[in-house]
PDB file of C-alpha atoms in Angstrom:
ATOM      1  CA  MET A   1     104.496 168.568-110.442  1.00 41.00           C
ATOM      2  CA  ALA A   2     105.725 171.751-109.926  1.00 46.00           C
ATOM      3  CA  THR A   3     104.944 173.822-107.002  1.00 48.00           C
ATOM      4  CA  THR A   4     102.124 176.641-106.862  1.00 48.00           C
ATOM      5  CA  PRO A   5     103.402 179.854-105.326  1.00 55.00           C
ATOM      6  CA  ARG A   6     100.331 179.182-103.301  1.00 58.00           C
ATOM      7  CA  GLY A   7     101.318 175.778-102.656  1.00 86.00           C
ATOM      8  CA  ALA A   8     104.775 177.153-101.587  1.00 91.00           C
ATOM      9  CA  LEU A   9     103.287 179.592 -99.475  1.00 92.00           C
ATOM     10  CA  SER A  10     101.082 177.097 -97.644  1.00 93.00           C
ATOM     11  CA  LEU A  11     103.940 174.698 -97.176  1.00 95.00           C
ATOM     12  CA  THR A  12     105.871 177.549 -95.559  1.00 96.00           C
ATOM     13  CA  ALA A  13     103.396 178.515 -93.297  1.00 96.00           C
ATOM     14  CA  THR A  14     102.927 175.127 -92.239  1.00 97.00           C
ATOM     15  CA  LEU A  15     106.570 174.337 -91.390  1.00 98.00           C
ATOM     16  CA  LEU A  16     107.295 177.675 -89.956  1.00 98.00           C
ATOM     17  CA  THR A  17     103.913 177.105 -87.740  1.00 98.00           C
ATOM     18  CA  ALA A  18     105.075 173.756 -86.888  1.00 98.00           C
ATOM     19  CA  SER A  19     108.580 175.039 -86.131  1.00 98.00           C
ATOM     20  CA  VAL A  20     107.344 177.532 -83.524  1.00 98.00           C
ATOM     21  CA  ALA A  21     105.053 174.570 -82.578  1.00 98.00           C
ATOM     22  CA  LEU A  22     107.968 172.366 -81.821  1.00 98.00           C
ATOM     23  CA  TYR A  23     110.151 174.873 -80.121  1.00 98.00           C
ATOM     24  CA  MET A  24     106.848 175.260 -77.652  1.00 98.00           C
ATOM     25  CA  ALA A  25     106.472 171.409 -77.063  1.00 98.00           C
ATOM     26  CA  LEU A  26     110.328 171.119 -76.423  1.00 98.00           C
ATOM     27  CA  VAL A  27     110.532 174.189 -74.051  1.00 98.00           C
ATOM     28  CA  ALA A  28     107.462 172.968 -72.216  1.00 98.00           C
ATOM     29  CA  PHE A  29     108.647 169.497 -72.358  1.00 98.00           C
ATOM     30  CA  GLY A  30     111.918 170.997 -70.695  1.00 97.00           C
ATOM     31  CA  ASN A  31     110.574 172.761 -67.873  1.00 97.00           C
ATOM     32  CA  ILE A  32     108.421 170.093 -66.699  1.00 97.00           C
ATOM     33  CA  THR A  33     111.313 167.335 -66.517  1.00 97.00           C
ATOM     34  CA  ASP A  34     113.783 169.858 -65.526  1.00 97.00           C
ATOM     35  CA  PHE A  35     111.817 171.521 -62.850  1.00 97.00           C
ATOM     36  CA  GLY A  36     114.449 173.110 -61.148  1.00 95.00           C
ATOM     37  CA  THR A  37     116.481 175.046 -63.518  1.00 92.00           C
ATOM     38  CA  ASN A  38     114.396 177.528 -64.754  1.00 95.00           C
ATOM     39  CA  GLN A  39     112.183 177.929 -61.447  1.00 97.00           C
ATOM     40  CA  GLU A  40     115.843 179.145 -60.274  1.00 96.00           C
ATOM     41  CA  PHE A  41     115.663 181.564 -62.950  1.00 96.00           C
ATOM     42  CA  VAL A  42     112.170 182.667 -62.599  1.00 97.00           C
ATOM     43  CA  ARG A  43     112.883 182.913 -58.722  1.00 98.00           C
ATOM     44  CA  HIS A  44     115.766 185.252 -59.586  1.00 97.00           C
ATOM     45  CA  VAL A  45     113.858 187.435 -61.845  1.00 98.00           C
ATOM     46  CA  LEU A  46     110.691 188.250 -59.643  1.00 98.00           C
ATOM     47  CA  ALA A  47     113.399 188.454 -56.365  1.00 98.00           C
ATOM     48  CA  MET A  48     115.488 190.839 -58.315  1.00 97.00           C
ATOM     49  CA  ASP A  49     118.245 189.795 -55.940  1.00 96.00           C
ATOM     50  CA  THR A  50     120.889 190.039 -58.612  1.00 95.00           C
ATOM     51  CA  THR A  51     119.542 194.164 -60.344  1.00 96.00           C
ATOM     52  CA  PHE A  52     121.043 197.220 -58.785  1.00 95.00           C
ATOM     53  CA  LYS A  53     119.286 196.944 -55.380  1.00 91.00           C
ATOM     54  CA  ASP A  54     117.520 200.428 -56.148  1.00 91.00           C
ATOM     55  CA  ASP A  55     115.441 201.602 -53.634  1.00 91.00           C
ATOM     56  CA  ASP A  56     112.773 203.069 -56.032  1.00 93.00           C
ATOM     57  CA  LEU A  57     112.660 199.645 -58.102  1.00 94.00           C
ATOM     58  CA  MET A  58     113.109 196.834 -54.940  1.00 96.00           C
ATOM     59  CA  TRP A  59     109.729 197.418 -54.039  1.00 97.00           C
ATOM     60  CA  ARG A  60     108.683 195.282 -56.933  1.00 97.00           C
ATOM     61  CA  ALA A  61     110.321 192.514 -55.887  1.00 97.00           C
ATOM     62  CA  ILE A  62     108.285 188.869 -55.374  1.00 98.00           C
ATOM     63  CA  THR A  63     110.428 187.284 -52.587  1.00 97.00           C
ATOM     64  CA  ASN A  64     107.817 184.518 -51.341  1.00 98.00           C
ATOM     65  CA  GLU A  65     108.798 181.044 -53.392  1.00 98.00           C
ATOM     66  CA  GLY A  66     104.857 180.241 -53.510  1.00 98.00           C
ATOM     67  CA  VAL A  67     104.337 183.065 -55.304  1.00 98.00           C
ATOM     68  CA  GLN A  68     107.245 182.474 -57.601  1.00 98.00           C
ATOM     69  CA  ASP A  69     106.893 179.199 -57.816  1.00 98.00           C
ATOM     70  CA  ALA A  70     103.048 179.381 -58.853  1.00 98.00           C
ATOM     71  CA  ALA A  71     104.135 182.594 -61.454  1.00 98.00           C
ATOM     72  CA  TYR A  72     106.153 179.130 -62.899  1.00 98.00           C
ATOM     73  CA  VAL A  73     103.793 176.736 -63.002  1.00 98.00           C
ATOM     74  CA  ALA A  74     101.790 179.365 -64.875  1.00 98.00           C
ATOM     75  CA  ILE A  75     104.244 180.082 -67.401  1.00 98.00           C
ATOM     76  CA  ILE A  76     104.759 176.098 -67.953  1.00 98.00           C
ATOM     77  CA  VAL A  77     100.733 175.662 -68.586  1.00 98.00           C
ATOM     78  CA  TRP A  78     100.722 178.430 -70.960  1.00 98.00           C
ATOM     79  CA  GLU A  79     103.833 177.078 -72.990  1.00 98.00           C
ATOM     80  CA  THR A  80     101.839 174.031 -73.294  1.00 98.00           C
ATOM     81  CA  ALA A  81      98.947 175.647 -74.261  1.00 98.00           C
ATOM     82  CA  ALA A  82     100.610 177.564 -76.615  1.00 98.00           C
ATOM     83  CA  ALA A  83     102.192 174.168 -78.066  1.00 98.00           C
ATOM     84  CA  LEU A  84      98.845 172.787 -78.283  1.00 98.00           C
ATOM     85  CA  VAL A  85      97.210 175.388 -79.709  1.00 98.00           C
ATOM     86  CA  LEU A  86     100.052 174.882 -82.780  1.00 98.00           C
ATOM     87  CA  LEU A  87     100.214 171.859 -83.193  1.00 98.00           C
ATOM     88  CA  HIS A  88      96.815 172.092 -84.296  1.00 98.00           C
ATOM     89  CA  GLY A  89      97.160 174.614 -86.512  1.00 98.00           C
ATOM     90  CA  THR A  90     100.129 172.857 -87.853  1.00 98.00           C
ATOM     91  CA  TRP A  91      97.658 169.933 -88.641  1.00 98.00           C
ATOM     92  CA  LEU A  92      95.153 172.056 -90.178  1.00 98.00           C
ATOM     93  CA  TRP A  93      97.744 173.333 -92.491  1.00 97.00           C
ATOM     94  CA  ALA A  94      98.664 170.117 -93.126  1.00 96.00           C
ATOM     95  CA  ARG A  95      95.186 168.788 -94.068  1.00 96.00           C
ATOM     96  CA  ASN A  96      95.034 172.356 -96.227  1.00 94.00           C
ATOM     97  CA  ASP A  97      92.265 174.009 -94.820  1.00 96.00           C
ATOM     98  CA  PRO A  98      93.796 177.622 -94.950  1.00 95.00           C
ATOM     99  CA  PRO A  99      91.013 179.300 -93.148  1.00 96.00           C
ATOM    100  CA  ARG A 100      90.582 177.375 -89.808  1.00 97.00           C
ATOM    101  CA  ALA A 101      94.966 176.858 -89.810  1.00 97.00           C
ATOM    102  CA  ARG A 102      95.156 180.425 -89.956  1.00 97.00           C
ATOM    103  CA  ARG A 103      92.917 180.974 -86.650  1.00 98.00           C
ATOM    104  CA  PHE A 104      94.524 178.420 -84.864  1.00 98.00           C
ATOM    105  CA  SER A 105      98.303 179.269 -85.659  1.00 98.00           C
ATOM    106  CA  THR A 106      97.672 182.769 -85.081  1.00 98.00           C
ATOM    107  CA  TYR A 107      96.178 182.573 -81.781  1.00 98.00           C
ATOM    108  CA  GLY A 108      99.142 180.212 -80.707  1.00 98.00           C
ATOM    109  CA  LEU A 109     101.443 182.559 -82.154  1.00 98.00           C
ATOM    110  CA  LEU A 110     100.039 185.113 -80.199  1.00 98.00           C
ATOM    111  CA  MET A 111     100.275 183.463 -77.171  1.00 98.00           C
ATOM    112  CA  VAL A 112     103.687 183.026 -77.828  1.00 98.00           C
ATOM    113  CA  MET A 113     104.219 186.603 -78.316  1.00 98.00           C
ATOM    114  CA  LEU A 114     102.294 187.473 -75.632  1.00 98.00           C
ATOM    115  CA  LEU A 115     104.408 185.470 -73.223  1.00 98.00           C
ATOM    116  CA  PHE A 116     107.717 186.327 -74.502  1.00 98.00           C
ATOM    117  CA  GLY A 117     106.433 190.061 -75.199  1.00 98.00           C
ATOM    118  CA  ALA A 118     104.853 190.959 -72.324  1.00 98.00           C
ATOM    119  CA  GLY A 119     105.553 188.559 -69.886  1.00 98.00           C
ATOM    120  CA  PHE A 120     109.439 188.512 -70.216  1.00 98.00           C
ATOM    121  CA  LEU A 121     110.678 191.191 -72.080  1.00 98.00           C
ATOM    122  CA  ALA A 122     107.862 194.055 -70.493  1.00 98.00           C
ATOM    123  CA  ILE A 123     107.373 192.669 -67.148  1.00 98.00           C
ATOM    124  CA  GLY A 124     110.700 190.579 -66.427  1.00 98.00           C
ATOM    125  CA  GLY A 125     112.866 193.018 -68.580  1.00 97.00           C
ATOM    126  CA  GLU A 126     111.341 196.328 -67.144  1.00 97.00           C
ATOM    127  CA  TRP A 127     109.096 195.970 -63.974  1.00 97.00           C
ATOM    128  CA  PHE A 128     111.590 193.251 -62.195  1.00 98.00           C
ATOM    129  CA  ALA A 129     114.439 194.933 -64.044  1.00 97.00           C
ATOM    130  CA  MET A 130     115.855 191.973 -65.847  1.00 97.00           C
ATOM    131  CA  TRP A 131     118.047 194.160 -68.002  1.00 97.00           C
ATOM    132  CA  GLN A 132     120.047 194.889 -65.156  1.00 97.00           C
ATOM    133  CA  SER A 133     120.836 191.654 -63.943  1.00 96.00           C
ATOM    134  CA  GLU A 134     124.123 189.438 -65.674  1.00 94.00           C
ATOM    135  CA  ASP A 135     123.747 186.437 -64.200  1.00 94.00           C
ATOM    136  CA  TRP A 136     119.230 186.113 -65.035  1.00 96.00           C
ATOM    137  CA  ASN A 137     118.927 187.885 -67.853  1.00 96.00           C
ATOM    138  CA  GLY A 138     117.224 186.301 -70.726  1.00 96.00           C
ATOM    139  CA  LEU A 139     116.061 189.023 -72.890  1.00 97.00           C
ATOM    140  CA  ASP A 140     117.754 188.167 -75.649  1.00 97.00           C
ATOM    141  CA  ALA A 141     116.659 184.719 -76.013  1.00 97.00           C
ATOM    142  CA  ALA A 142     112.813 186.291 -75.386  1.00 98.00           C
ATOM    143  CA  LEU A 143     113.643 188.722 -78.115  1.00 98.00           C
ATOM    144  CA  ARG A 144     114.702 186.147 -80.650  1.00 98.00           C
ATOM    145  CA  VAL A 145     111.437 184.260 -79.828  1.00 98.00           C
ATOM    146  CA  PHE A 146     109.329 187.038 -79.878  1.00 98.00           C
ATOM    147  CA  VAL A 147     110.543 188.011 -83.675  1.00 98.00           C
ATOM    148  CA  LEU A 148     110.631 184.456 -85.102  1.00 98.00           C
ATOM    149  CA  SER A 149     106.855 184.188 -83.780  1.00 98.00           C
ATOM    150  CA  GLY A 150     106.020 187.691 -85.025  1.00 98.00           C
ATOM    151  CA  VAL A 151     107.762 186.536 -88.481  1.00 98.00           C
ATOM    152  CA  VAL A 152     105.731 183.304 -88.544  1.00 98.00           C
ATOM    153  CA  LEU A 153     102.684 184.829 -87.940  1.00 98.00           C
ATOM    154  CA  LEU A 154     103.123 187.324 -90.468  1.00 97.00           C
ATOM    155  CA  VAL A 155     103.965 184.335 -93.067  1.00 97.00           C
ATOM    156  CA  ASN A 156     100.532 182.899 -92.014  1.00 97.00           C
ATOM    157  CA  HIS A 157      98.424 186.216 -93.184  1.00 96.00           C
ATOM    158  CA  LEU A 158      99.816 186.529 -96.447  1.00 93.00           C
ATOM    159  CA  PRO A 159      97.546 186.313 -99.147  1.00 89.00           C
ATOM    160  CA  GLY A 160      98.749 183.611-101.055  1.00 79.00           C
ATOM    161  CA  THR A 161      98.237 181.047 -98.057  1.00 76.00           C
ATOM    162  CA  SER A 162      94.428 181.359 -98.452  1.00 70.00           C
ATOM    163  CA  ALA A 163      92.582 178.588-100.454  1.00 55.00           C
ATOM    164  CA  GLY A 164      90.726 180.525-103.712  1.00 46.00           C
ATOM    165  CA  ARG A 165      93.018 183.656-103.100  1.00 46.00           C
ATOM    166  CA  ALA A 166      95.570 184.806-106.187  1.00 41.00           C
ATOM    167  CA  ASP A 167      99.127 184.590-105.229  1.00 38.00           C
ATOM    168  CA  PRO A 168     100.468 188.629-105.455  1.00 40.00           C
ATOM    169  CA  VAL A 169     103.561 187.631-107.159  1.00 32.00           C
TER     170      VAL A 169
END
């Protein structure tokens, strides 16, 4: 049986959404089961203790461990929620419900992009000057996840992934 272009695009959307869902589920699972590893990462970024010690920037540092840990728990909750939304979107793609699949996938992918774009690239990277740290710099990893999620979001919105619409090819 030959796969139609629309079927191929829907399959692509399904598998790519599932890939980001799996990634986010593993990230959340890792942060829950190995809480201390990334807890230290978040603490160092927020404390700005490995940056250039510029007085014009250091006032931004958050050194209260309770606030640091609350931020880390909020990140884990957001990661878990994004994984669940993306898993639901994947399930809807697999059930051949493109409008709902696209909606839930979009929500989940935007959650990932907000976390890694606004959270890690903008706030962590710029506000807390994570780019200055040789030891606690997650900008490259954040950019990879942000770009991957953006590509998957675009695939989810290609015209050929809609039921009843002609494939542009």
